[in-house]
Short mmCIF file of C-alpha atoms in Angstrom, two decimals:
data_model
loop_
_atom_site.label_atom_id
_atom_site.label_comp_id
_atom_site.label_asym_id
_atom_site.label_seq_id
_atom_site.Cartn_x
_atom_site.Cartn_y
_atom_site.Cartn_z
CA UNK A 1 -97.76 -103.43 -11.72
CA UNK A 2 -94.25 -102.07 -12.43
CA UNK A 3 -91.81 -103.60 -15.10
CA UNK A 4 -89.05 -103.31 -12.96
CA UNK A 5 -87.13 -106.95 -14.05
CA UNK A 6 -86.15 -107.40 -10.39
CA UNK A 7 -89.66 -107.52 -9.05
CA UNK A 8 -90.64 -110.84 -7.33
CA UNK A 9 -91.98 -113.60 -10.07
CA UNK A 10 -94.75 -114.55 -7.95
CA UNK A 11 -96.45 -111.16 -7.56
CA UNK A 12 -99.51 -109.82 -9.71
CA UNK A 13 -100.37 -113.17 -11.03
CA UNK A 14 -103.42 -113.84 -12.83
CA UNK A 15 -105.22 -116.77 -13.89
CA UNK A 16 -106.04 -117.43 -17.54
CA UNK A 17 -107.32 -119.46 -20.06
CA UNK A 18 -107.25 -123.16 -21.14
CA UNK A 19 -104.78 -125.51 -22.12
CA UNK A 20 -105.36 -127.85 -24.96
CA UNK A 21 -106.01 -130.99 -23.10
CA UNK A 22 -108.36 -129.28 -21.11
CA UNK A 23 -106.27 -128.58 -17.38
CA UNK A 24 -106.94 -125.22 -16.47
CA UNK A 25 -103.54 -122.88 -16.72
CA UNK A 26 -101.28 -121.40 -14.18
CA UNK A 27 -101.14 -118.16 -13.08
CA UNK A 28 -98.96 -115.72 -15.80
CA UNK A 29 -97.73 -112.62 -14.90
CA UNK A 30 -99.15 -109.02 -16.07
CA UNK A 31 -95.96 -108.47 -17.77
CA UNK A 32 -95.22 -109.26 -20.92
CA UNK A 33 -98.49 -109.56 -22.88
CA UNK A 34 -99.76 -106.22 -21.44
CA UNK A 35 -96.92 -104.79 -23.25
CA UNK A 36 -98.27 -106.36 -26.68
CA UNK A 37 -101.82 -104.61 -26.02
CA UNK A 38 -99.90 -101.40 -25.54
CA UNK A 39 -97.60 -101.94 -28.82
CA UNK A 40 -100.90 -102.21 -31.19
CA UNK A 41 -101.64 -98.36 -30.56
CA UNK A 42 -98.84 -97.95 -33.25
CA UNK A 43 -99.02 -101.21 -35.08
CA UNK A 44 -101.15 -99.46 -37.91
CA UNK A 45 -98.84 -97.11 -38.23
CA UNK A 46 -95.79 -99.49 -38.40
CA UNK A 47 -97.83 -101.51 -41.08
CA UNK A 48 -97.91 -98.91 -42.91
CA UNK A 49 -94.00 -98.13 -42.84
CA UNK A 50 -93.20 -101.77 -44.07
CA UNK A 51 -95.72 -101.81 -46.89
CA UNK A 52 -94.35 -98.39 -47.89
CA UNK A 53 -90.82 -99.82 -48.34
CA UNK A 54 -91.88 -102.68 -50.32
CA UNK A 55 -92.12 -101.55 -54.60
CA UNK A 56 -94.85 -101.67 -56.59
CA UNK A 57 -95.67 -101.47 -60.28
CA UNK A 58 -95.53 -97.28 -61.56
CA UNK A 59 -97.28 -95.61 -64.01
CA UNK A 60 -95.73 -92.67 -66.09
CA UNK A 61 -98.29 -90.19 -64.05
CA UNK A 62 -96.63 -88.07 -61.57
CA UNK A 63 -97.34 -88.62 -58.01
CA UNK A 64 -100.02 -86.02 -56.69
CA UNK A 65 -98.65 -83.13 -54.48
CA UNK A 66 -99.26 -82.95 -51.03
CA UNK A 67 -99.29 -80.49 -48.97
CA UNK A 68 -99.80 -79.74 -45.23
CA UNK A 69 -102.81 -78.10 -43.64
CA UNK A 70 -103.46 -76.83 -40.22
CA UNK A 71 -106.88 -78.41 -38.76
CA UNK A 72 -109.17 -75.71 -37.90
CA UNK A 73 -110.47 -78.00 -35.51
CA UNK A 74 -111.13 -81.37 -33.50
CA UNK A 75 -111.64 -84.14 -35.99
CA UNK A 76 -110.90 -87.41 -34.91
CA UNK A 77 -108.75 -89.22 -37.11
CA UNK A 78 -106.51 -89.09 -34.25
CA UNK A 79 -108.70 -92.44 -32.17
CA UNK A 80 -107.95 -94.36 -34.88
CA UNK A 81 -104.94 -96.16 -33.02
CA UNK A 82 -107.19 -96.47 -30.35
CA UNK A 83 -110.20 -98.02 -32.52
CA UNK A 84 -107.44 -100.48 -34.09
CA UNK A 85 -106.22 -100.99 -30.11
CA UNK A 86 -110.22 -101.41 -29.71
CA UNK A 87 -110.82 -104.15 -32.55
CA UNK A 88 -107.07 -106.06 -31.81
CA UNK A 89 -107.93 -106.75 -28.26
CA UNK A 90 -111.50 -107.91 -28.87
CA UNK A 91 -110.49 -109.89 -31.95
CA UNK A 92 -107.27 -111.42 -29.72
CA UNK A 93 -104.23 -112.11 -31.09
CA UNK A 94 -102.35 -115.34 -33.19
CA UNK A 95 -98.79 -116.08 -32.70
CA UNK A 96 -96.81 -119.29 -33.62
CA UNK A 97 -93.00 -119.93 -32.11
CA UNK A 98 -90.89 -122.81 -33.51
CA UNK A 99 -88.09 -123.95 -31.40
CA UNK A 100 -85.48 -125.82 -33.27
CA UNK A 101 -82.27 -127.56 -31.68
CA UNK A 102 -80.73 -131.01 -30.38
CA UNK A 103 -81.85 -132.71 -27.55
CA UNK A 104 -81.39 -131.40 -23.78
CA UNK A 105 -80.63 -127.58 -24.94
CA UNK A 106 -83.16 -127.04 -22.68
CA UNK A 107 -85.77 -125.78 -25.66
CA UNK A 108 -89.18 -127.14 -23.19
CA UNK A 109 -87.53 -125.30 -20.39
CA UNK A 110 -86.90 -122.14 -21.69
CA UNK A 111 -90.81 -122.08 -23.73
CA UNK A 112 -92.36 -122.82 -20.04
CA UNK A 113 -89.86 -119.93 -18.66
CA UNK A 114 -91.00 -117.36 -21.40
CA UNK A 115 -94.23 -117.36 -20.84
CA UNK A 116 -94.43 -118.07 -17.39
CA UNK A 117 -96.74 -120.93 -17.95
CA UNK A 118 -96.21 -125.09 -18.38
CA UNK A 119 -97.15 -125.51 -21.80
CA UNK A 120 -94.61 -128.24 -21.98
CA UNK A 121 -96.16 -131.06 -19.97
CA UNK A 122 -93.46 -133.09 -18.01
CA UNK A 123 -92.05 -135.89 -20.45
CA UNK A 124 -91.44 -139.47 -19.22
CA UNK A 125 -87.94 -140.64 -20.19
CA UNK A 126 -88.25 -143.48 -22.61
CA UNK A 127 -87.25 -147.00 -21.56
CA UNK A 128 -83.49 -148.43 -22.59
CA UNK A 129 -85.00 -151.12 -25.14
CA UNK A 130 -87.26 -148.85 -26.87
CA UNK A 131 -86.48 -148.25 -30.60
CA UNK A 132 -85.36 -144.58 -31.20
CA UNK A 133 -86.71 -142.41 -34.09
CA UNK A 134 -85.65 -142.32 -36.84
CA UNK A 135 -86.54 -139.34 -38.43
CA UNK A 136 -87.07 -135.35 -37.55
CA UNK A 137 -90.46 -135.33 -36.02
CA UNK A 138 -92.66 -132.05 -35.72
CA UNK A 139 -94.99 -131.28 -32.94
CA UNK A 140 -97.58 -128.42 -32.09
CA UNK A 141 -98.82 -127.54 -28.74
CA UNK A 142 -101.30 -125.07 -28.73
CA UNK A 143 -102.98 -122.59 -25.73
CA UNK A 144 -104.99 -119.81 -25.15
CA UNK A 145 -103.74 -117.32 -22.52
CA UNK A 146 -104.45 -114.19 -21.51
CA UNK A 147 -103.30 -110.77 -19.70
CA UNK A 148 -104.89 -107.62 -18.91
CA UNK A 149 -107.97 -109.09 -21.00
CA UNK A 150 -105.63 -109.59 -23.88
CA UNK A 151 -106.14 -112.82 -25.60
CA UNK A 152 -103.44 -115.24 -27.45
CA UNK A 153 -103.36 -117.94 -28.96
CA UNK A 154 -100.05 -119.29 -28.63
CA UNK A 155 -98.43 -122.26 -30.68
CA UNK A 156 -95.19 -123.86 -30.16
CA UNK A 157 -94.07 -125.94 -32.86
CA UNK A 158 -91.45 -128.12 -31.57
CA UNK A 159 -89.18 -130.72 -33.76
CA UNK A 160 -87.45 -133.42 -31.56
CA UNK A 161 -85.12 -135.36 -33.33
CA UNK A 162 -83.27 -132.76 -34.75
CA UNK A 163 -79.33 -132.83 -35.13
CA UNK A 164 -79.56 -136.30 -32.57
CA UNK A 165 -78.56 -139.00 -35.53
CA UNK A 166 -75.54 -140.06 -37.03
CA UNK A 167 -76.61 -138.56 -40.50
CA UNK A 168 -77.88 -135.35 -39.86
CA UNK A 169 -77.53 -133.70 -43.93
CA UNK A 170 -81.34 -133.90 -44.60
CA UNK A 171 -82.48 -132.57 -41.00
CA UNK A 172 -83.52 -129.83 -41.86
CA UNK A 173 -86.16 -130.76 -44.76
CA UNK A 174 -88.89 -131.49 -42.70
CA UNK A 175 -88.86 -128.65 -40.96
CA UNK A 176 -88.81 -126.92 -44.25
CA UNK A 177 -91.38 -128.27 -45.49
CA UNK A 178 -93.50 -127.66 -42.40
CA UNK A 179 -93.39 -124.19 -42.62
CA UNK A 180 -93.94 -124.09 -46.25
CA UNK A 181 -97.14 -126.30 -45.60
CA UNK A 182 -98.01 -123.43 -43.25
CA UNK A 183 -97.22 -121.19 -45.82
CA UNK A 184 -99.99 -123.52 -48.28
CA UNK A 185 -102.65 -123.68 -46.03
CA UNK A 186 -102.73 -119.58 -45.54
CA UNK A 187 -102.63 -119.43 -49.44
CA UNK A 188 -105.82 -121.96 -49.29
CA UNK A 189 -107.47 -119.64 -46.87
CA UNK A 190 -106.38 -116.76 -49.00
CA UNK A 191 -108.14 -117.95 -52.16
CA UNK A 192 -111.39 -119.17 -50.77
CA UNK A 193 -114.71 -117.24 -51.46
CA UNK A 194 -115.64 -116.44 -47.70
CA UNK A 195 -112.31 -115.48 -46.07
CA UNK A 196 -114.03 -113.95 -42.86
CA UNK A 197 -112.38 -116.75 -40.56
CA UNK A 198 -109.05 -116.95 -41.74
CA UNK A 199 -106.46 -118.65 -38.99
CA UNK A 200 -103.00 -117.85 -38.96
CA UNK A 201 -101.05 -120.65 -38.32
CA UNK A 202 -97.92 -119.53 -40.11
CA UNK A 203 -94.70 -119.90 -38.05
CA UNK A 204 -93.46 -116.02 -36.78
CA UNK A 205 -90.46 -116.88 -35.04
CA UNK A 206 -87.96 -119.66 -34.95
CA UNK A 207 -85.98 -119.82 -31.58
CA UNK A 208 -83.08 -121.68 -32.98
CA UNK A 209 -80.98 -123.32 -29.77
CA UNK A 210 -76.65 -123.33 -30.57
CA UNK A 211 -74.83 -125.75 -28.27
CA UNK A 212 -72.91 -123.98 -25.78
CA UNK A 213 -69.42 -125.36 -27.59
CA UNK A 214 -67.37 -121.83 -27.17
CA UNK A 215 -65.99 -122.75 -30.77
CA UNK A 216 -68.02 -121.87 -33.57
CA UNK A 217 -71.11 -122.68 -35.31
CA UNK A 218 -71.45 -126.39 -37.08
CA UNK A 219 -72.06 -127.55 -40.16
CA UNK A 220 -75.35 -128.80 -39.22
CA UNK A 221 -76.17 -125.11 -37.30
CA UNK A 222 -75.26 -123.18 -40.58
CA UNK A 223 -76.61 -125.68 -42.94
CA UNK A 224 -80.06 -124.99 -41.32
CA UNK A 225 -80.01 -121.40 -40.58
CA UNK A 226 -79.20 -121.42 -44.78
CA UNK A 227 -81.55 -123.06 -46.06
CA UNK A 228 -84.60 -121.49 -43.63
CA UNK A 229 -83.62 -117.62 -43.40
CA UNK A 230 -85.87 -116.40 -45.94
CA UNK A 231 -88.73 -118.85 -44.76
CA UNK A 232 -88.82 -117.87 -40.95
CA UNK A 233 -87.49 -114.97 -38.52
CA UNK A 234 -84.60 -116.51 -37.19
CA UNK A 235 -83.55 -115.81 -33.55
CA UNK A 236 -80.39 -117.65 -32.56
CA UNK A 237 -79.72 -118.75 -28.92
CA UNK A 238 -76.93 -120.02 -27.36
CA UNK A 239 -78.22 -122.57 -24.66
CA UNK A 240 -77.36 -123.15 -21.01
CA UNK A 241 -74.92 -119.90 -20.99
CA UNK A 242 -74.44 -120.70 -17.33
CA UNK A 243 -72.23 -123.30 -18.29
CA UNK A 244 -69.54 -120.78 -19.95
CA UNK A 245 -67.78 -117.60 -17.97
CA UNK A 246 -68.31 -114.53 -19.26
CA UNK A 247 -65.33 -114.33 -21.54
CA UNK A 248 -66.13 -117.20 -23.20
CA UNK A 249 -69.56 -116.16 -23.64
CA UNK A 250 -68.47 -113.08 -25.11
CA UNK A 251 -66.24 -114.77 -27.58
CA UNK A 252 -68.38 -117.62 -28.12
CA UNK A 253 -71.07 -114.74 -29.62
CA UNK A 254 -68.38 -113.09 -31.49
CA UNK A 255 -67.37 -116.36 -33.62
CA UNK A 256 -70.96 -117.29 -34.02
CA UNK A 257 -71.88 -113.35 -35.41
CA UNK A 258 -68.56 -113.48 -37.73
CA UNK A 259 -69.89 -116.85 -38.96
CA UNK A 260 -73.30 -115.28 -40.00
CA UNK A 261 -72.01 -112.95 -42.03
CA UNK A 262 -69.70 -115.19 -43.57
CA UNK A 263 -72.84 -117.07 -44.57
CA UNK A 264 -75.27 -114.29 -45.41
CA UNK A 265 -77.74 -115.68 -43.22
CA UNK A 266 -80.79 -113.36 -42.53
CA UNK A 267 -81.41 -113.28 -38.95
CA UNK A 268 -84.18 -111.04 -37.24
CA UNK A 269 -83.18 -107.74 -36.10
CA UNK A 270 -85.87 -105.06 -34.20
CA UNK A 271 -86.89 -102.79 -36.91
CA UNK A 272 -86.51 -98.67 -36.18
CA UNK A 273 -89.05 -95.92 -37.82
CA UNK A 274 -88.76 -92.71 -38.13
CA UNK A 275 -89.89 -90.37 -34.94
CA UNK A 276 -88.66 -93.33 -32.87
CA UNK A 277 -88.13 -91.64 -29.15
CA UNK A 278 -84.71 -92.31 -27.82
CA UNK A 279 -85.35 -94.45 -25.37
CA UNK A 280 -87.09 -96.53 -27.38
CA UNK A 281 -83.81 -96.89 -30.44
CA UNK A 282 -81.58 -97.31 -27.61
CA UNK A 283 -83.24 -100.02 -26.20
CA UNK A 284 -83.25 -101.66 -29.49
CA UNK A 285 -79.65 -101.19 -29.86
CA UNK A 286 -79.20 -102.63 -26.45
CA UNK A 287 -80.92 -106.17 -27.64
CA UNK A 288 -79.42 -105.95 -31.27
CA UNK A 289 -75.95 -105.92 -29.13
CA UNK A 290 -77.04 -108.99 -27.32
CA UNK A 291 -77.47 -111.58 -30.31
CA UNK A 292 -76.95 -114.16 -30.05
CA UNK A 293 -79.00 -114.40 -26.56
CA UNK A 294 -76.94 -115.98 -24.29
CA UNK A 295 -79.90 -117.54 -22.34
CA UNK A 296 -80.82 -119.94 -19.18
CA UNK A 297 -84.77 -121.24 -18.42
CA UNK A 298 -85.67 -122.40 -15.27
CA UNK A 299 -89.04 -122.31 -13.58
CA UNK A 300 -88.18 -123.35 -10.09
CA UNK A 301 -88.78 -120.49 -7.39
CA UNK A 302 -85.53 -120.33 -5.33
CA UNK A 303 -84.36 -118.28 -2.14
CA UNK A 304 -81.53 -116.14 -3.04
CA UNK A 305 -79.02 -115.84 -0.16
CA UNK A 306 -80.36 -111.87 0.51
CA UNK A 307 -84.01 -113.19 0.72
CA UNK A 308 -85.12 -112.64 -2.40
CA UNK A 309 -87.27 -115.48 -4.50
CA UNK A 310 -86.52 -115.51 -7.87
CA UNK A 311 -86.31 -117.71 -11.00
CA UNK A 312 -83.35 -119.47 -11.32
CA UNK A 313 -80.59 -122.40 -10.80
CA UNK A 314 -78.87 -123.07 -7.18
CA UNK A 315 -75.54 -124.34 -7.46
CA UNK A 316 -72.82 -125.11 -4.47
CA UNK A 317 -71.00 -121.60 -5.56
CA UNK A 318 -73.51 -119.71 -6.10
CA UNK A 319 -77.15 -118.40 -7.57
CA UNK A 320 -78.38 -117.84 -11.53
CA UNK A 321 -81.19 -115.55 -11.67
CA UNK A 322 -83.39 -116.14 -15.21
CA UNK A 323 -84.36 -112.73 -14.88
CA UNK A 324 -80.98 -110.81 -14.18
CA UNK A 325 -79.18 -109.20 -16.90
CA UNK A 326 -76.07 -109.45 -15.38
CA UNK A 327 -76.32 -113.59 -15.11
CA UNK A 328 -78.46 -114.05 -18.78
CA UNK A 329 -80.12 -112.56 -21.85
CA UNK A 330 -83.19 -114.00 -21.11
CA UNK A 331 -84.52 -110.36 -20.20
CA UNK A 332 -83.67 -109.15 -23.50
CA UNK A 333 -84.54 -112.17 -25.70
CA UNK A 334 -87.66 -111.86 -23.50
CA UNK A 335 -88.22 -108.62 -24.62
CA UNK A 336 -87.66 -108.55 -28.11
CA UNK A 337 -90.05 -111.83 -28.70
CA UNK A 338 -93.30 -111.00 -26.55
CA UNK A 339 -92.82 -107.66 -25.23
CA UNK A 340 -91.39 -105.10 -27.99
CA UNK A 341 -91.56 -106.69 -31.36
CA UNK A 342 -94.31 -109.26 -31.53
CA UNK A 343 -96.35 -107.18 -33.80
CA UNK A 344 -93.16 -107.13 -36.08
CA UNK A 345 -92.39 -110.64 -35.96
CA UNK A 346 -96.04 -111.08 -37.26
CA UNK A 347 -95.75 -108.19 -39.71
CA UNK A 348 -92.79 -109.26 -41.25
CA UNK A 349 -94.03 -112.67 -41.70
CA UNK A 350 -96.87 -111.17 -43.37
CA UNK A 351 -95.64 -108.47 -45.12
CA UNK A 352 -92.10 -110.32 -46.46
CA UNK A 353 -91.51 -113.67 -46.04
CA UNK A 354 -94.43 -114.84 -47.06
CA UNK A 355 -95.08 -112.36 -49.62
CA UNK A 356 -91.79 -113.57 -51.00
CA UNK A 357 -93.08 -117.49 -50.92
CA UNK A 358 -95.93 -116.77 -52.69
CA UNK A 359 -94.26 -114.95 -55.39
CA UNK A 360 -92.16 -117.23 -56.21
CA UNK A 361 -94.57 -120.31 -55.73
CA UNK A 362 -96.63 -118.61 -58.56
CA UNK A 363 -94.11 -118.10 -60.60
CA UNK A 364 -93.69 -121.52 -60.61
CA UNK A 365 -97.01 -122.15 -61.03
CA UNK A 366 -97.03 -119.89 -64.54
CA UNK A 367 -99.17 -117.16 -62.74
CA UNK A 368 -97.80 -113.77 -63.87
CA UNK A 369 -98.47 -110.15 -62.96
CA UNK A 370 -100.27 -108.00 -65.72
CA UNK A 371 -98.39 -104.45 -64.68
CA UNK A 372 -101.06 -103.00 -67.34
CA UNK A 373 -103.45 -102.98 -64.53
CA UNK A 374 -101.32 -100.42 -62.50
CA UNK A 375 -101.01 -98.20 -65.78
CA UNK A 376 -103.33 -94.88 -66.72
CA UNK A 377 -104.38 -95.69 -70.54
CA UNK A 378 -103.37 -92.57 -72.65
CA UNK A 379 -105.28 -93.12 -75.66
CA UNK A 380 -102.27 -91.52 -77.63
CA UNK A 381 -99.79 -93.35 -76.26
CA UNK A 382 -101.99 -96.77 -76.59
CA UNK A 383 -102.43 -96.01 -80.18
CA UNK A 384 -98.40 -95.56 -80.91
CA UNK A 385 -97.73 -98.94 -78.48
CA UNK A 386 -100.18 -100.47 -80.51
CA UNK A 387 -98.92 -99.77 -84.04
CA UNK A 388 -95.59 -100.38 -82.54
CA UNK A 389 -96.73 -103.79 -81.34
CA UNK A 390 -98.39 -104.08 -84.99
CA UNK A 391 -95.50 -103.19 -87.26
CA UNK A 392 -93.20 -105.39 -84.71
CA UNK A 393 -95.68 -108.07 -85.47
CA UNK A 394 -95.97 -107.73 -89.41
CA UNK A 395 -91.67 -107.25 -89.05
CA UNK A 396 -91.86 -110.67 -87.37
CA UNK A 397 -94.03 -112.70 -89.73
CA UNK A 398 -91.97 -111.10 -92.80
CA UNK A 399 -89.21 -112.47 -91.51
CA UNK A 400 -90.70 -116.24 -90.67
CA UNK A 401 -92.20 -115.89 -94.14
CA UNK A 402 -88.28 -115.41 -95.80
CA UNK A 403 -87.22 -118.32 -93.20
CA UNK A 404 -89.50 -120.32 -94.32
CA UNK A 405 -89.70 -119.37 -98.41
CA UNK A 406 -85.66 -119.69 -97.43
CA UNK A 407 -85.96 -123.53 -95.94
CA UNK A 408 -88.18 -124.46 -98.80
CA UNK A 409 -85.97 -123.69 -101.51
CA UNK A 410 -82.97 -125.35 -100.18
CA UNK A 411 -85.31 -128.45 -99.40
CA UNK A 412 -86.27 -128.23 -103.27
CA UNK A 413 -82.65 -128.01 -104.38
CA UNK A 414 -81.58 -130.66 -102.55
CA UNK A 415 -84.37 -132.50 -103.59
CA UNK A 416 -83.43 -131.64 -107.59
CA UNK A 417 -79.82 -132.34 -106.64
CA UNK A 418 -81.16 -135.74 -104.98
CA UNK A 419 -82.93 -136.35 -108.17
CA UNK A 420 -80.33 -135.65 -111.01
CA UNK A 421 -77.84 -137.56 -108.86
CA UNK A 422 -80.20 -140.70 -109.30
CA UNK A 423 -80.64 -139.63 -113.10
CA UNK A 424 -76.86 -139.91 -114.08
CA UNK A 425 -76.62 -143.31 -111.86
CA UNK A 426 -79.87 -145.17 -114.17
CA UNK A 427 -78.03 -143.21 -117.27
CA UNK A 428 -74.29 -144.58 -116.24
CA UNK A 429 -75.31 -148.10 -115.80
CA UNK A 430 -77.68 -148.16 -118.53
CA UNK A 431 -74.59 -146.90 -120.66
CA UNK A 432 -72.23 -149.57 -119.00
CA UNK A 433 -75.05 -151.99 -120.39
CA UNK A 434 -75.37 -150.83 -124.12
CA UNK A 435 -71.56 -151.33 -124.19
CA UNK A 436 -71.56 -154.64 -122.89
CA UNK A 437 -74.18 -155.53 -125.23
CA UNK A 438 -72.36 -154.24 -128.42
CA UNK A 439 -69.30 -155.54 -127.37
CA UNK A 440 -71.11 -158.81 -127.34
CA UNK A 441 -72.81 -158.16 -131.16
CA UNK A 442 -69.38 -157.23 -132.36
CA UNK A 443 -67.64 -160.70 -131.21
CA UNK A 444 -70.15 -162.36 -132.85
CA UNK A 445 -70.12 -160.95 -136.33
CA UNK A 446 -66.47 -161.14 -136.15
CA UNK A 447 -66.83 -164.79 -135.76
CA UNK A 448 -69.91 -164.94 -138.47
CA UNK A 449 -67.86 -163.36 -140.93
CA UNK A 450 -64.04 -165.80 -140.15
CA UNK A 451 -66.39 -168.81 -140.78
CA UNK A 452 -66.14 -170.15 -137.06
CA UNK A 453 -68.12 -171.58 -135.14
CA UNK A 454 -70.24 -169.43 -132.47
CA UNK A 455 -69.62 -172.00 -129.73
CA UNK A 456 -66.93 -174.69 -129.42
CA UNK A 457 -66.95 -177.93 -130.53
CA UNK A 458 -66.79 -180.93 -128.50
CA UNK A 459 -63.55 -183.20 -128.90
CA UNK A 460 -64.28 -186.66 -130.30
CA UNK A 461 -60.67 -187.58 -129.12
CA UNK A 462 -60.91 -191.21 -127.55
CA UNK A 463 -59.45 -192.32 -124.39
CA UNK A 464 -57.51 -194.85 -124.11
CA UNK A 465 -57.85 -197.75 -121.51
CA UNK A 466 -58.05 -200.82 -121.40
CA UNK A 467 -62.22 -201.52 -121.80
CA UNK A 468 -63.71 -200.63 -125.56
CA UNK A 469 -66.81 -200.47 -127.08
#
């Protein structure tokens, strides 16, 4: 089937796989996933390129030289992106899309439009009386598709409840937290003895859904794309374009990039490699032009007014076709998520944003990094560290032994000080005692030797009054 975008929706459909409840799932087209079992022919090689920029612990050896030498022959190395095509497509494929953003955005919509499939089973609208949450809420719907014998497993996280309350500061915790609970349970998996069925349920892509305000970005809308950049690849969306002209869409995007980078918020962008072809970096510079996606979902089949059935919304003045660039992004946003960059969504994830989590969660944890592991021993060299280390170690001790010889006298002297002091108090106020004491003798032998009396004598002077003995 051809990729032309203007082909008819309903042709080259295929049945696939299961839905979680059980109910068998539409037809999908033979579009977009076939695309993802064509981009693994190079996916080794563009693993390869991202672990190659990331930097590892050196050693003070020289890197090797290489040189290049001409095959005298067929060898074979060259099947190996067909043997990792080979083992992808038999082993099938994991990928988990969040989609974050108020209520009627259009978020179910746009999933169900995506992927060509209703994995977003029709809602019932609550009734008037019924108690609203209150709280961000997070839920999973999970199903297994499949194209061109290419298997997925597809989850869509979604969080309702988001950005719909009064108080919206601590919105975006749970969410958070949900992906670094993803994050956990990989780490689990990671560190268990058999590892042979490890599941990948970490979140690759975050569809995050901007009101269509033609302002600016909120507080709420920067606040979150803040404090989850380095946790997720963020894709931002501007929802229900067809409710803005052109102009304003075009400045709408404009104040939303400049607010970004005001921010330093991280948001995904289609990676380039070297020996790229140039249809293949222009295309990328095409959908790096169109962020934010300026998107519209719709699954109902409509006439348009030349015949054609396509995707889209009928209105009184006129037709919006889901798959025409002209009218939406949803081409391009289409074909940077499932169609061109998958692999890289998953990769990164991988390779970065979780590498970074776990870094720093075991940092936290105490766990370091011995780089002596990564380093030839020269036994030279290990001798001179060594006495280094040694003579650093005696230099060390020497001077806790002065600190402490150091803090020992002065707690003597002090103590000798403390000591004395008490001395001269017991020898002053025995002193003030002696002299008391002679001063006392003294009065008395002055009085022994004047002839009078040591004490007083009592007066035997009568009273007079009028009773007498």
């Amino acid at each position: 089937m051809s990729h032309n975008e203007s082909a008819s929706p309903t042709e080259g459909y295929t049945t696939s796989g299961d839905y979680t409840n059980g109910s068998t799932l539409p037809a999908i087209p033979n579009g977009s996933m076939r695309d993802v079992a064509s981009s693994i022919n190079g996916s080794a090689n563009r693993a390869a390129s991202l672990v190659s920029q990331q930097t590892y612990p050196t050693s003070n050896i020289a890197p090797p030289q290489v040189s290049r030498k001409q095959l005298m022959g067929y060898v074979g190395f060259a099947n190996l992106p067909n043997q990792v095509h080979r083992r992808s497509v038999r082993k099938g494929f994991q990928f988990t899309v969040m989609v974050v953003g108020e209520s009627g955005l259009g978020k179910s919509t746009l999933v169900n439009t995506l992927f060509a499939t209703p994995l977003y089973p029709s809602k019932e609208l609550p009734p008037p009386s019924a108690e609203p949450a209150k709280t961000v809420s997070i839920e999973s719907i999970s199903a297994d598709i499949e194209e061109s014998d290419v298997r997925l497993r597809l989850t869509v996280v979604d969080t309702p409840g988001f950005g719909d309350y009064v108080n919206n500061d601590s919105s975006w915790k749970p969410i958070l937290d949900n992906i670094e609970a993803r994050f956990d349970a990989y780490l689990d998996q990671e560190n268990r003895v058999n590892r042979s069925k490890m599941v990948d349920n970490r979140v690759h892509a975050c569809l995050y859904f901007i009101q269509p305000t033609g302002h600016a970005l909120k507080p709420i809308d920067i606040e979150f794309m803040r404090r989850l950049h380095t946790r997720v690849n963020l894709i931002p969306i501007i929802a229900k374009a067809d409710t803005m002209t052109d102009e304003e869409v075009t400045q709408f995007k404009a104040r939303v990039l400049a607010d970004i980078r005001y921010h330093n918020i991280q948001i995904f962008q289609a990676p380039t490699y070297e020996k790229e072809d140039e249809e293949t970096l222009a295309e990328n510079e095409e959908i790096a032009s169109r962020i934010p996606f300026a998107v519209v979902g719709s699954t109902t089949i409509i006439k348009t007014p030349d015949g054609r059935t396509v995707r889209g919304r009928a209105y009184p003045w006129g037709v919006i076709e889901v798959d025409n660039e002209e009218h939406c992004d949803f081409v391009k946003l289409r074909q940077m998520l499932i169609r061109t960059n998958m692999e890289e969504l998953r990769e990164h994830t991988n390779l970065f944003l979780y590498e970074n989590w776990r870094t720093e969660k075991l940092i936290a944890m105490g766990v370091e990094q011995d780089q002596s592991v990564f380093k030839e021993v020269n036994p030279a060299a290990k001798q001179a560290e060594e006495r280094a280390m040694h003579e650093a170690k005696l230099s060390k001790m020497e001077a806790e032994m002065k600190m402490v010889f150091a803090q020992k006298v002065m707690e003597k002297e002090a103590k000798l000080k403390q000591s004395e002091e008490e001395l001269y108090a017991r020898h002053r106020e025995m002193k003030d005692a002696l002299d008391k004491q002679r001063m006392e003798l003294e009065d008395k032998k002055r009085r022994l030797e004047s002839g009078r009396p040591l004490t007083p004598e009592k007066s035997n002077t009568r009273k007079k009054g009028f009773l007498r003995t």
